[in-house]
Each structure stands twice: as structure tokens, then as C-alpha cells.
Amino acid sequence: MTITFTPIGHVRSPYDTPADVDHDAVDETTGEIVLEGDYEDGLEGIDDFSHIVVFAHLDEIDEYRPIARPPHADDLEVGTFATRSPHRPNPLAQTTVELLECDGTTLHVKGLDLVDGTPVIDVKPYVGSIDDEDVSFGWLEDL
């Protein structure tokens, strides 16, 4: 089976390559999600949300790695599917960012961990729906 997506926009970011992404600074990294003009009407009401979820194609990732070493977890190796590693069989990114402003088809965001020019596949409002006390964060709880 083949699945095809058409990007709806792209990322504007201070990061030029995946190696440039500074995991210590991501929370403060600002950038833009720029959608094609055809999608402006689809953004109606998005500015009522404090955060959005961006789905993107990691077009600069060219290999799958079954084992990952998460940043900030010295000497820890876990399966890729237990991490947010970009080295996946289908290099898709899901990142939640703070929405600072919606200006036409440009979403100004904070907390961005994507590379400049990354193709955007979809944007959704972040809606927390799971009670925090019922959530488990796996190996992250040991950090």
C-alpha cells in the first residue's frame, strides 16, 4: 500500500539541519508555520487555542534506527517507538507548540523543534483530554 500526503505549508525556523536543533533551547525557540493560501479559511478559530499540534514530514531524515538514545538521558537506549526520535520507518513529526499569533496563513509559535523548510502535513489544536494522574511517562519518569 502507498500513502501519499501533500504538504499544506512549511516551517520557518532558526535550525538549518537536524543536528542544529538545540534540545536545551527548544522550549524557547520561536518560529513560524506558514500554510499555503488555500488553507487560510481552515485556520478560522485557531487563535482561540493556546497550543497547536503540528504534523510534519522529516524530509532530511533518511534512515530508520530501531534503537534510540534520547537526549538528556545519559547512556539510555530504548526502542525508537518508545521515543520521539526522528529516525522512524515513516519520518513523521508531531510537535506541540505554543501559538503566539495567527497572522493570515502564518502561525507564530514557540517551542519549535523542526528544521527550517520542513514540510507541514497538518495542524490541529491541542486539546488535553487525559487526566494527568492516569498518564504514565515510561522511562521519562526515571530522569
mmCIF file of C-alpha atoms in Angstrom:
data_model
loop_
_atom_site.group_PDB
_atom_site.id
_atom_site.type_symbol
_atom_site.label_atom_id
_atom_site.label_comp_id
_atom_site.label_asym_id
_atom_site.label_seq_id
_atom_site.Cartn_x
_atom_site.Cartn_y
_atom_site.Cartn_z
ATOM 1 C CA MET A 1 0.000 0.000 0.000
ATOM 2 C CA THR A 2 1.200 3.505 -0.786
ATOM 3 C CA ILE A 3 0.052 6.525 1.167
ATOM 4 C CA THR A 4 0.637 9.972 -0.271
ATOM 5 C CA PHE A 5 0.413 13.307 1.524
ATOM 6 C CA THR A 6 0.625 16.751 0.014
ATOM 7 C CA PRO A 7 2.252 19.347 2.252
ATOM 8 C CA ILE A 8 -0.016 22.238 3.249
ATOM 9 C CA GLY A 9 2.876 24.531 4.164
ATOM 10 C CA HIS A 10 6.347 24.692 5.645
ATOM 11 C CA VAL A 11 8.281 25.622 8.767
ATOM 12 C CA ARG A 12 10.346 28.768 9.284
ATOM 13 C CA SER A 13 12.873 28.000 11.982
ATOM 14 C CA PRO A 14 16.321 29.074 13.180
ATOM 15 C CA TYR A 15 17.517 25.476 12.732
ATOM 16 C CA ASP A 16 19.110 24.702 9.352
ATOM 17 C CA THR A 17 19.790 20.986 9.885
ATOM 18 C CA PRO A 18 18.564 18.290 12.285
ATOM 19 C CA ALA A 19 21.954 18.480 14.066
ATOM 20 C CA ASP A 20 21.317 22.186 14.789
ATOM 21 C CA VAL A 21 18.227 21.512 16.916
ATOM 22 C CA ASP A 22 19.248 22.512 20.433
ATOM 23 C CA HIS A 23 17.181 20.324 22.770
ATOM 24 C CA ASP A 24 18.129 22.565 25.710
ATOM 25 C CA ALA A 25 16.686 25.630 23.954
ATOM 26 C CA VAL A 26 13.645 24.171 22.178
ATOM 27 C CA ASP A 27 11.164 25.399 24.808
ATOM 28 C CA GLU A 28 12.128 28.988 23.970
ATOM 29 C CA THR A 29 12.631 28.554 20.214
ATOM 30 C CA THR A 30 10.275 30.678 18.152
ATOM 31 C CA GLY A 31 9.396 30.191 14.534
ATOM 32 C CA GLU A 32 6.545 30.100 12.091
ATOM 33 C CA ILE A 33 4.271 27.577 10.487
ATOM 34 C CA VAL A 34 3.409 29.028 7.085
ATOM 35 C CA LEU A 35 0.451 27.451 5.293
ATOM 36 C CA GLU A 36 -0.404 27.790 1.623
ATOM 37 C CA GLY A 37 -3.016 30.478 0.884
ATOM 38 C CA ASP A 38 -5.684 27.888 0.026
ATOM 39 C CA TYR A 39 -5.812 26.902 3.712
ATOM 40 C CA GLU A 40 -6.419 30.321 5.281
ATOM 41 C CA ASP A 41 -10.142 29.649 5.864
ATOM 42 C CA GLY A 42 -9.198 26.428 7.674
ATOM 43 C CA LEU A 43 -7.436 28.497 10.333
ATOM 44 C CA GLU A 44 -10.621 30.258 11.410
ATOM 45 C CA GLY A 45 -10.843 29.955 15.203
ATOM 46 C CA ILE A 46 -7.342 28.514 15.692
ATOM 47 C CA ASP A 47 -6.235 31.659 17.525
ATOM 48 C CA ASP A 48 -8.638 30.796 20.351
ATOM 49 C CA PHE A 49 -6.272 27.964 21.339
ATOM 50 C CA SER A 50 -3.085 28.442 23.358
ATOM 51 C CA HIS A 51 -1.273 25.489 21.749
ATOM 52 C CA ILE A 52 -1.356 23.634 18.454
ATOM 53 C CA VAL A 53 -0.058 20.281 17.260
ATOM 54 C CA VAL A 54 1.995 20.342 14.068
ATOM 55 C CA PHE A 55 2.407 17.227 11.945
ATOM 56 C CA ALA A 56 5.341 17.353 9.557
ATOM 57 C CA HIS A 57 7.389 15.205 7.217
ATOM 58 C CA LEU A 58 11.004 14.972 8.340
ATOM 59 C CA ASP A 59 12.348 15.211 4.815
ATOM 60 C CA GLU A 60 16.002 15.349 5.896
ATOM 61 C CA ILE A 61 15.867 12.023 7.770
ATOM 62 C CA ASP A 62 16.988 9.186 5.542
ATOM 63 C CA GLU A 63 17.322 6.155 7.793
ATOM 64 C CA TYR A 64 15.341 4.161 10.318
ATOM 65 C CA ARG A 65 17.126 3.271 13.540
ATOM 66 C CA PRO A 66 15.373 0.671 15.722
ATOM 67 C CA ILE A 67 17.226 1.796 18.864
ATOM 68 C CA ALA A 68 17.376 5.408 20.037
ATOM 69 C CA ARG A 69 19.386 7.377 22.581
ATOM 70 C CA PRO A 70 17.098 10.106 23.922
ATOM 71 C CA PRO A 71 18.654 13.498 24.655
ATOM 72 C CA HIS A 72 19.144 14.228 28.366
ATOM 73 C CA ALA A 73 19.134 10.506 29.197
ATOM 74 C CA ASP A 74 22.789 9.559 29.518
ATOM 75 C CA ASP A 75 23.597 6.007 28.421
ATOM 76 C CA LEU A 76 19.924 5.071 27.937
ATOM 77 C CA GLU A 77 18.941 3.093 24.859
ATOM 78 C CA VAL A 78 15.322 2.273 24.102
ATOM 79 C CA GLY A 79 13.301 1.295 21.074
ATOM 80 C CA THR A 80 12.541 4.060 18.597
ATOM 81 C CA PHE A 81 8.798 3.658 19.160
ATOM 82 C CA ALA A 82 9.356 4.472 22.859
ATOM 83 C CA THR A 83 10.894 7.840 21.900
ATOM 84 C CA ARG A 84 10.306 10.914 19.795
ATOM 85 C CA SER A 85 13.356 10.076 17.678
ATOM 86 C CA PRO A 86 13.125 11.330 14.090
ATOM 87 C CA HIS A 87 14.707 8.103 12.763
ATOM 88 C CA ARG A 88 11.452 6.245 12.122
ATOM 89 C CA PRO A 89 10.223 3.957 9.333
ATOM 90 C CA ASN A 90 7.948 6.832 8.274
ATOM 91 C CA PRO A 91 9.723 10.034 9.333
ATOM 92 C CA LEU A 92 6.738 11.928 10.678
ATOM 93 C CA ALA A 93 6.935 14.562 13.365
ATOM 94 C CA GLN A 94 4.271 15.511 15.856
ATOM 95 C CA THR A 95 5.189 18.537 17.892
ATOM 96 C CA THR A 96 3.083 20.617 20.258
ATOM 97 C CA VAL A 97 3.896 24.316 20.265
ATOM 98 C CA GLU A 98 2.526 27.428 21.920
ATOM 99 C CA LEU A 99 0.524 29.529 19.465
ATOM 100 C CA LEU A 100 1.621 33.147 19.882
ATOM 101 C CA GLU A 101 -0.314 34.657 16.985
ATOM 102 C CA CYS A 102 -2.172 33.782 13.808
ATOM 103 C CA ASP A 103 -1.479 36.291 11.027
ATOM 104 C CA GLY A 104 -3.234 35.228 7.826
ATOM 105 C CA THR A 105 -1.694 31.876 6.951
ATOM 106 C CA THR A 106 1.298 32.353 9.257
ATOM 107 C CA LEU A 107 1.212 30.806 12.719
ATOM 108 C CA HIS A 108 3.810 32.335 15.033
ATOM 109 C CA VAL A 109 4.818 29.682 17.552
ATOM 110 C CA LYS A 110 7.107 28.989 20.498
ATOM 111 C CA GLY A 111 8.645 25.642 21.433
ATOM 112 C CA LEU A 112 9.560 24.657 17.896
ATOM 113 C CA ASP A 113 11.903 21.711 17.282
ATOM 114 C CA LEU A 114 11.631 21.469 13.492
ATOM 115 C CA VAL A 115 14.167 22.399 10.817
ATOM 116 C CA ASP A 116 13.666 25.382 8.506
ATOM 117 C CA GLY A 117 11.767 24.356 5.386
ATOM 118 C CA THR A 118 10.273 21.179 6.887
ATOM 119 C CA PRO A 119 7.060 20.307 5.004
ATOM 120 C CA VAL A 120 3.936 20.628 7.166
ATOM 121 C CA ILE A 121 1.304 17.909 6.701
ATOM 122 C CA ASP A 122 -1.395 19.079 9.139
ATOM 123 C CA VAL A 123 -2.143 21.407 12.053
ATOM 124 C CA LYS A 124 -4.602 20.694 14.855
ATOM 125 C CA PRO A 125 -5.499 22.474 18.081
ATOM 126 C CA TYR A 126 -4.021 20.903 21.191
ATOM 127 C CA VAL A 127 -6.816 19.550 23.341
ATOM 128 C CA GLY A 128 -5.786 17.895 26.592
ATOM 129 C CA SER A 129 -8.223 15.117 27.300
ATOM 130 C CA ILE A 130 -6.426 12.732 29.631
ATOM 131 C CA ASP A 131 -6.383 13.314 33.363
ATOM 132 C CA ASP A 132 -2.729 13.739 34.385
ATOM 133 C CA GLU A 133 -2.968 11.231 37.232
ATOM 134 C CA ASP A 134 -3.844 8.478 34.766
ATOM 135 C CA VAL A 135 -0.887 9.101 32.475
ATOM 136 C CA SER A 136 2.366 7.139 32.572
ATOM 137 C CA PHE A 137 5.519 8.590 31.045
ATOM 138 C CA GLY A 138 7.583 5.387 30.882
ATOM 139 C CA TRP A 139 11.348 5.819 31.056
ATOM 140 C CA LEU A 140 10.971 9.612 31.228
ATOM 141 C CA GLU A 141 9.816 9.262 34.838
ATOM 142 C CA ASP A 142 13.297 7.978 35.746
ATOM 143 C CA LEU A 143 15.122 11.105 34.565
#
